mmCIF file of C-alpha atoms in Angstrom:
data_model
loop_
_atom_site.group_PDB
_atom_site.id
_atom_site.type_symbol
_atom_site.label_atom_id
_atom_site.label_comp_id
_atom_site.label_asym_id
_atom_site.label_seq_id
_atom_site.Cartn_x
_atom_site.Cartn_y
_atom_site.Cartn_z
ATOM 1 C CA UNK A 8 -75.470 67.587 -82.771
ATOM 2 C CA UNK A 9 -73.774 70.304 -81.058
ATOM 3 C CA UNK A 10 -71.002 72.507 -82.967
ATOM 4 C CA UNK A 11 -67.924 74.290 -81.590
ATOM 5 C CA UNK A 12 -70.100 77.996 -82.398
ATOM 6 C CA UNK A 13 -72.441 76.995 -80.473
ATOM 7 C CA UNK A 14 -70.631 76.411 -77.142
ATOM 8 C CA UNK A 15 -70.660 79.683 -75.148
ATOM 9 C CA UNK A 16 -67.095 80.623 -74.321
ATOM 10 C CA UNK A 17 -64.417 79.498 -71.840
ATOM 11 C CA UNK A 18 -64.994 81.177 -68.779
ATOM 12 C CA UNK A 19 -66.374 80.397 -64.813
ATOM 13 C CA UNK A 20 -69.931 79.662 -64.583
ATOM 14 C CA UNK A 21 -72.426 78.343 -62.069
ATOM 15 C CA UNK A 22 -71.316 75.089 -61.007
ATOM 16 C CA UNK A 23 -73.510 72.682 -62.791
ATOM 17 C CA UNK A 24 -73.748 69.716 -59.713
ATOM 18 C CA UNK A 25 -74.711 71.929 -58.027
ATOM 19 C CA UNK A 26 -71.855 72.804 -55.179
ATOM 20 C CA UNK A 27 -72.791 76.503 -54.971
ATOM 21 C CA UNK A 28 -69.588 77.506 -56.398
ATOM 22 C CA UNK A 29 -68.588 78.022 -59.795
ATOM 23 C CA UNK A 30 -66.718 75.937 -62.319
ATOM 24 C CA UNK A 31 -64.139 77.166 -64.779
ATOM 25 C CA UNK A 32 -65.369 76.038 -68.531
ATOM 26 C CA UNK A 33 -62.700 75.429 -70.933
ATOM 27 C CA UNK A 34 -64.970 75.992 -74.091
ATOM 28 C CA UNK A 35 -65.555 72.439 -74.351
ATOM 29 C CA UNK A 36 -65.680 70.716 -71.311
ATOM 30 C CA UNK A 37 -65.989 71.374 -67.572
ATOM 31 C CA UNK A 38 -62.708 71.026 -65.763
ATOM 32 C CA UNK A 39 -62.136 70.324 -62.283
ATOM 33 C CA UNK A 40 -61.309 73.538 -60.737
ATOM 34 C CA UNK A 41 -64.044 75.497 -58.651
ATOM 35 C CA UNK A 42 -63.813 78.500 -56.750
ATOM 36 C CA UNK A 43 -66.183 80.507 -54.405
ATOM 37 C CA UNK A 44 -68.746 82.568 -56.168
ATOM 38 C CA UNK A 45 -66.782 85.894 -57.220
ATOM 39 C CA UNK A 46 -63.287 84.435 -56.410
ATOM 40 C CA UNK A 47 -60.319 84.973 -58.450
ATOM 41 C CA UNK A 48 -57.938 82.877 -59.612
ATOM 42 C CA UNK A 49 -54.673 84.327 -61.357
ATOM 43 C CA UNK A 50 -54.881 81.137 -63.862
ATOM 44 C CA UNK A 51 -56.558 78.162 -64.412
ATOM 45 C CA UNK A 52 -55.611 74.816 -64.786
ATOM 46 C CA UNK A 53 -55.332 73.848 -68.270
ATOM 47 C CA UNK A 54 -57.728 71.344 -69.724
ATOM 48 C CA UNK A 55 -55.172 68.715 -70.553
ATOM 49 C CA UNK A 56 -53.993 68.378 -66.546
ATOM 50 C CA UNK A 57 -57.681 67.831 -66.122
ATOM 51 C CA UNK A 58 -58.696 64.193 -65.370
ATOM 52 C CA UNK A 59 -61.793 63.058 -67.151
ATOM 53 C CA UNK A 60 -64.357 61.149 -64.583
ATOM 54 C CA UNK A 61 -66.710 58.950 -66.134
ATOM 55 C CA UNK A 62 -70.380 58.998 -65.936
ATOM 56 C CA UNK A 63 -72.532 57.873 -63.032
ATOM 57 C CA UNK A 64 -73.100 54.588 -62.848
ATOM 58 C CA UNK A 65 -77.165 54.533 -64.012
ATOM 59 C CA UNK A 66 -78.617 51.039 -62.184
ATOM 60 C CA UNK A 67 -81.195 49.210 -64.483
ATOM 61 C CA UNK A 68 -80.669 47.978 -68.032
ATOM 62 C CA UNK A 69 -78.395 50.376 -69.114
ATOM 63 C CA UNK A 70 -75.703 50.173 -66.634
ATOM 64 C CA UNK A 71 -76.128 46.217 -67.074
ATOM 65 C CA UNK A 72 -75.436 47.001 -70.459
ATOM 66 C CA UNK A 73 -72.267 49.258 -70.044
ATOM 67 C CA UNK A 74 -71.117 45.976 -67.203
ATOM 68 C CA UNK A 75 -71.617 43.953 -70.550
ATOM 69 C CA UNK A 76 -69.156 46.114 -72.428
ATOM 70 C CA UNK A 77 -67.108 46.579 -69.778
ATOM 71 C CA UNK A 78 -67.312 50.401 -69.872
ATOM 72 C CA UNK A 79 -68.239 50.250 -66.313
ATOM 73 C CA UNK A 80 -66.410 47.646 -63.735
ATOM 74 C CA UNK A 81 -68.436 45.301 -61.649
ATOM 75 C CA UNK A 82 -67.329 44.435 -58.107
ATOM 76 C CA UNK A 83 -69.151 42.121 -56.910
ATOM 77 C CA UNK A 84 -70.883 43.039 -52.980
ATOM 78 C CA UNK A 85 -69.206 40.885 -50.067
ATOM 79 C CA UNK A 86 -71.786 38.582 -48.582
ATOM 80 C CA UNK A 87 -71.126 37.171 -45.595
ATOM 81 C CA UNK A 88 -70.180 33.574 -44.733
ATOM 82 C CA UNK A 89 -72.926 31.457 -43.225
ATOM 83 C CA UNK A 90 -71.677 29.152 -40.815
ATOM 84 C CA UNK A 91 -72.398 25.434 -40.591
ATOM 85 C CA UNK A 92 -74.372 23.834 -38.504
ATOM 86 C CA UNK A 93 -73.316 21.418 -35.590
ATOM 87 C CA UNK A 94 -75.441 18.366 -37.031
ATOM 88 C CA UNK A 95 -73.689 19.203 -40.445
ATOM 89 C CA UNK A 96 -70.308 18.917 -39.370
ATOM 90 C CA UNK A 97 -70.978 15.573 -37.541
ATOM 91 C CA UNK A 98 -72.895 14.016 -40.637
ATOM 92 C CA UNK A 99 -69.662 14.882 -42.754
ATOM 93 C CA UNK A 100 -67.300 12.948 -39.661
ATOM 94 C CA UNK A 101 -69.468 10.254 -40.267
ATOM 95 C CA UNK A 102 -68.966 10.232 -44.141
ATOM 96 C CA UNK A 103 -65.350 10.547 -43.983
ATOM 97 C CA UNK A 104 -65.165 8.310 -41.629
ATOM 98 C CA UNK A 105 -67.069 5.487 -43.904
ATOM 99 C CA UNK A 106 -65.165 6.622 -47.317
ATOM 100 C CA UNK A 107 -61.709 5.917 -45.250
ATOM 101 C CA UNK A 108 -62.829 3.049 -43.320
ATOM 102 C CA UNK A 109 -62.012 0.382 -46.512
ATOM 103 C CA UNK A 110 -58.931 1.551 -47.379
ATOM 104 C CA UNK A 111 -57.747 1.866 -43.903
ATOM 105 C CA UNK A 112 -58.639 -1.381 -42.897
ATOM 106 C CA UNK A 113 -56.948 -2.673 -45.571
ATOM 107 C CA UNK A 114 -53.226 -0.640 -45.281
ATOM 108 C CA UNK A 115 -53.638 -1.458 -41.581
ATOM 109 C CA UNK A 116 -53.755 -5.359 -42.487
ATOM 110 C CA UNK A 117 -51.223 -5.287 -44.336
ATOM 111 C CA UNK A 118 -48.741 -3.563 -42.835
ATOM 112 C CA UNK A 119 -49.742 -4.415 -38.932
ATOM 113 C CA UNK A 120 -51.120 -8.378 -39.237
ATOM 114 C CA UNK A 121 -48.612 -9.463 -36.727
ATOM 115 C CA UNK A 122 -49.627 -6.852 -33.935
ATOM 116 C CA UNK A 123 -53.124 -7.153 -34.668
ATOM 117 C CA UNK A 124 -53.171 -10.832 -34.755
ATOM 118 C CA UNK A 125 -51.038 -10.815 -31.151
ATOM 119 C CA UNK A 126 -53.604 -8.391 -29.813
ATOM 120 C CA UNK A 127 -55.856 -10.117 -30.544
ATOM 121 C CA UNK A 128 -54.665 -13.675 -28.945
ATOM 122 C CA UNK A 129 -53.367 -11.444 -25.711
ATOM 123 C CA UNK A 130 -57.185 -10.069 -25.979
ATOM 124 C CA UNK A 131 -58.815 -13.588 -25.498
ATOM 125 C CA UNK A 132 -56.691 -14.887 -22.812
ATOM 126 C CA UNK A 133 -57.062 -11.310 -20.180
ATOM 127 C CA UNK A 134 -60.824 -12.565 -21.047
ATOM 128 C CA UNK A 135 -60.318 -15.933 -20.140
ATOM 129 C CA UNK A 136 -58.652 -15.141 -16.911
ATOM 130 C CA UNK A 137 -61.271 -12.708 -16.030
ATOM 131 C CA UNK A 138 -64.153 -14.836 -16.470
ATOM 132 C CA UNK A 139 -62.253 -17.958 -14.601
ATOM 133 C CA UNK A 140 -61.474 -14.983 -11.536
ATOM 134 C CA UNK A 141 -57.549 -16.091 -12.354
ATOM 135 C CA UNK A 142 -55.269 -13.403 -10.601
ATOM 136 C CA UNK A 143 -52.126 -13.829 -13.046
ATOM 137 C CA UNK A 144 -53.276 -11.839 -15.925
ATOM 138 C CA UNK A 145 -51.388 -11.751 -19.125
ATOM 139 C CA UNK A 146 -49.387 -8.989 -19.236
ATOM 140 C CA UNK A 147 -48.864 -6.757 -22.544
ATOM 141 C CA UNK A 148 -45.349 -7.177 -24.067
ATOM 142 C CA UNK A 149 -43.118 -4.590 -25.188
ATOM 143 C CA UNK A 150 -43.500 -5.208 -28.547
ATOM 144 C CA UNK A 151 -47.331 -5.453 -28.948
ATOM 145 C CA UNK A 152 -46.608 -1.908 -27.423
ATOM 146 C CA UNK A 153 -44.658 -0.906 -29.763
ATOM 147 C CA UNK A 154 -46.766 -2.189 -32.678
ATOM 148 C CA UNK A 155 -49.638 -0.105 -31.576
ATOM 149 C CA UNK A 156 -47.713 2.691 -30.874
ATOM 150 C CA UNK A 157 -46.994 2.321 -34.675
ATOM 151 C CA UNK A 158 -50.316 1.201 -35.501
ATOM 152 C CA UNK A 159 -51.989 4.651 -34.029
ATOM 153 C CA UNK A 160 -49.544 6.558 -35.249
ATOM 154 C CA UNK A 161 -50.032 5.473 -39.178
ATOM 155 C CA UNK A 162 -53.155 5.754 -38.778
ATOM 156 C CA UNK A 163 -53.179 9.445 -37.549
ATOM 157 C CA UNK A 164 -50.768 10.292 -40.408
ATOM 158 C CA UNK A 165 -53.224 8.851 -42.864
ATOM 159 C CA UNK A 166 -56.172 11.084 -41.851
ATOM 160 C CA UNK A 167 -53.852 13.942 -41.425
ATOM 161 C CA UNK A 168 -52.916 13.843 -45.063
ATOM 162 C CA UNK A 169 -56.556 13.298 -45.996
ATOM 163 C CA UNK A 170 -57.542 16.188 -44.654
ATOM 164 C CA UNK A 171 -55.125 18.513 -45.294
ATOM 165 C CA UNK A 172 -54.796 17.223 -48.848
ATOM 166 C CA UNK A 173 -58.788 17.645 -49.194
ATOM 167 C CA UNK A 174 -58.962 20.854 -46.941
ATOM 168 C CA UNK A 175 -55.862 23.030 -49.000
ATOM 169 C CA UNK A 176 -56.822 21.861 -52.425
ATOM 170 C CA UNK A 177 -60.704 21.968 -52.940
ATOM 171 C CA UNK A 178 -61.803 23.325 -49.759
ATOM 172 C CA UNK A 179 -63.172 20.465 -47.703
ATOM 173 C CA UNK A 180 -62.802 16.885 -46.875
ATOM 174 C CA UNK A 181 -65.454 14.613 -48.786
ATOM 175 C CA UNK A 182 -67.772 14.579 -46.414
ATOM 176 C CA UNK A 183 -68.022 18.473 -46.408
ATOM 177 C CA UNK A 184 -68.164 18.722 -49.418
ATOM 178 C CA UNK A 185 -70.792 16.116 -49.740
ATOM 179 C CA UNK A 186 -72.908 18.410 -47.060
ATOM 180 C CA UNK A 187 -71.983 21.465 -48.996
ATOM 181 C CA UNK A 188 -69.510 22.865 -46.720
ATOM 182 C CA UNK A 189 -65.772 24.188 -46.440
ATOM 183 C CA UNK A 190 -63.354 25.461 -44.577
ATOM 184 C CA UNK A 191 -62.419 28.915 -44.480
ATOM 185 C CA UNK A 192 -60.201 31.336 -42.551
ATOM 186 C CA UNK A 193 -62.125 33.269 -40.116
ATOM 187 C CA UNK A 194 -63.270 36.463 -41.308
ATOM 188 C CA UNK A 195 -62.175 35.285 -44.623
ATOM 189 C CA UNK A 196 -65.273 37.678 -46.740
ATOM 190 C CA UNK A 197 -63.892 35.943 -50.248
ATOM 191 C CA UNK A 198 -64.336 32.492 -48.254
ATOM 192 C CA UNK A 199 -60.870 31.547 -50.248
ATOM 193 C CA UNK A 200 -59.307 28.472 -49.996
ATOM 194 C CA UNK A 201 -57.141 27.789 -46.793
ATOM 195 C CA UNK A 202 -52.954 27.228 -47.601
ATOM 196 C CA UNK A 203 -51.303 24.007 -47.090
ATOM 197 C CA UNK A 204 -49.664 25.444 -43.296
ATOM 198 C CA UNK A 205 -53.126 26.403 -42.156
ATOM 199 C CA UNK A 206 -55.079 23.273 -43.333
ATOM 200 C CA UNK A 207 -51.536 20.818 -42.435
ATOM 201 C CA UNK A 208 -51.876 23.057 -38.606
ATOM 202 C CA UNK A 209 -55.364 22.176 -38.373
ATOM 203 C CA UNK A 210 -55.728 18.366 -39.683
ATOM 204 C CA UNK A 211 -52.701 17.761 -36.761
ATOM 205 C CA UNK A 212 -54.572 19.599 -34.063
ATOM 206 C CA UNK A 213 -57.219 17.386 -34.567
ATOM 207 C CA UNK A 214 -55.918 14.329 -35.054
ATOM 208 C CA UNK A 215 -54.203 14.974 -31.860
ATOM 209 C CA UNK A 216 -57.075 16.241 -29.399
ATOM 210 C CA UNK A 217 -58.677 13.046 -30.933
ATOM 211 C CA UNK A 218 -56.208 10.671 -28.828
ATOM 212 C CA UNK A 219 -56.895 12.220 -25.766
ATOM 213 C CA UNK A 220 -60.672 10.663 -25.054
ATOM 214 C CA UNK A 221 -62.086 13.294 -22.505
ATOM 215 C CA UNK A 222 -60.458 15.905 -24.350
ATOM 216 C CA UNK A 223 -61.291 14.722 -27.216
ATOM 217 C CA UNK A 224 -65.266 14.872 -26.096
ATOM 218 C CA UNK A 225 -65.082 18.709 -25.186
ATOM 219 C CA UNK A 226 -63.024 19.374 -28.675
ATOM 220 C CA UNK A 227 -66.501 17.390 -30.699
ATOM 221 C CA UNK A 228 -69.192 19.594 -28.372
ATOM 222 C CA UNK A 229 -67.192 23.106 -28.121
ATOM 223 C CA UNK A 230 -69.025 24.134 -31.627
ATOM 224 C CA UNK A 231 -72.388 23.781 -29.080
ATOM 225 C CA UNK A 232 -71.139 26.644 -27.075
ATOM 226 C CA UNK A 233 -69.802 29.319 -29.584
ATOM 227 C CA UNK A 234 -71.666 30.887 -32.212
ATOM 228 C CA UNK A 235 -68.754 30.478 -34.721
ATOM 229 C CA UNK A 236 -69.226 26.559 -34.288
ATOM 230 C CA UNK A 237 -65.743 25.925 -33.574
ATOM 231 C CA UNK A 238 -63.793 23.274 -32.209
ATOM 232 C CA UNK A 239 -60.202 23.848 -30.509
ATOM 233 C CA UNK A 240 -58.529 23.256 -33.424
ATOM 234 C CA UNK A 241 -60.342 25.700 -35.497
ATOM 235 C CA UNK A 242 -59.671 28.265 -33.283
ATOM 236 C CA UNK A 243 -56.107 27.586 -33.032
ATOM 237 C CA UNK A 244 -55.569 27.886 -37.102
ATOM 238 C CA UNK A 245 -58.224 30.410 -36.898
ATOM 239 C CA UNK A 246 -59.941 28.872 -39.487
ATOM 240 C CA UNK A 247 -64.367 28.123 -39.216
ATOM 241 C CA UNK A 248 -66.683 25.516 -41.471
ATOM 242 C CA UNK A 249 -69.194 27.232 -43.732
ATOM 243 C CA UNK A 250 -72.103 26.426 -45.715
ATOM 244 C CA UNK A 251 -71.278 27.158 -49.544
#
């Protein structure tokens, strides 16, 4: 082990990293001051306005080791997102459409048996006319209107709180999560999960295109044409689907 007597004595000396210059030694450690090779300074800075820097990280064992201890910080590397798949993204529709489709039959029975029952019964006699070639069709009344005005809109309001609920608090519907997928925002490199706003904007989007049938058709086979894989809605809340 090194003693003090041993050190050789404060003073500028060839720059040990090698920089070409030369480094003022304190008698104990190297500071951080360097001047050209024969330059003067009137004084130099004193040791304790010197900031220590720690070692270079050595890869392998060792720096594992020091990770371990936490001498040395890790930070982990940014990967980047992989995006899902057009296939995936239907397959999980199709799940979340079969987890709901219980429940929502049932809520939907309860709450709308009168309009579904006089659907139903206005249904059966447009067919009879039609097949007997009568030209007084039954006409739809304003309240079987009404009822399925109602009856759409609950049950747009039901999968808009599924999915938001799903999407803003673990990432995903079922069905993504099922096919190992979530949703993120776009260019999101810590793939965090999306806030309420974001995943409320984009379950409503959605939910909306999906009333519209031809729009509705282009919003389902847009992911085809864009390498993010993104329907309208996605884009709008600038959010895309990725594989976990």
């Amino acid at each position: 082990m090194s003693t003090p007597s041993q050190m050789p004595p404060s003073g500028w000396y060839p720059d040990p990293a090698g920089s070409g210059d030369e480094r003022y030694w304190d008698g104990g450690t190297w500071s951080q001051v360097t001047r050209p090779v024969g330059g003067v300074y009137a004084q130099p800075v004193p040791p304790q306005q010197v900031t220590p820097q720690p070692p270079a990280p050595q890869y392998g064992s060792q720096f594992r080791q020091q990770q371990y201890e936490g001498r040395v910080p890790f930070t982990p590397m940014a990967r980047q997102p992989r995006i899902a798949g057009w296939w995936w993204r239907v397959l999980a529709a199709i799940i979340d459409s079969l987890i709901l489709l219980v429940p929502l039959s049932l809520l939907q029975n309860l709450l709308f048996q009168d309009t579904i029952l006089e659907f139903n019964a206005w249904s059966e006699r447009y067919l009879n006319a039609a097949l007997t070639g009568a030209t007084d069709l039954p006409v739809i009344t304003a309240g079987l209107i009404r009822g399925f005005l109602l009856y759409t809109l609950f049950t747009m309001a039901v999968w808009i709180v599924y999915r938001t609920l799903m999407v803003a608090r673990f990432g995903g519907t079922l069905g993504q999560l099922a096919c190992g997928m979530r949703v993120i925002i776009d260019g999101d490199q810590q793939m965090s999960i999306v806030s309420m706003r974001t995943s409320a904007v984009r379950a409503t989007l959605a939910m909306v295109f999906q009333q519209i049938p031809v729009f509705n058709l282009v919003n389902v086979l847009a992911p085809l044409f864009n390498k993010k894989v993104q329907t309208f809605h996605d884009m709008l809340a600038h959010t895309v689907v990725i594989r976990k």
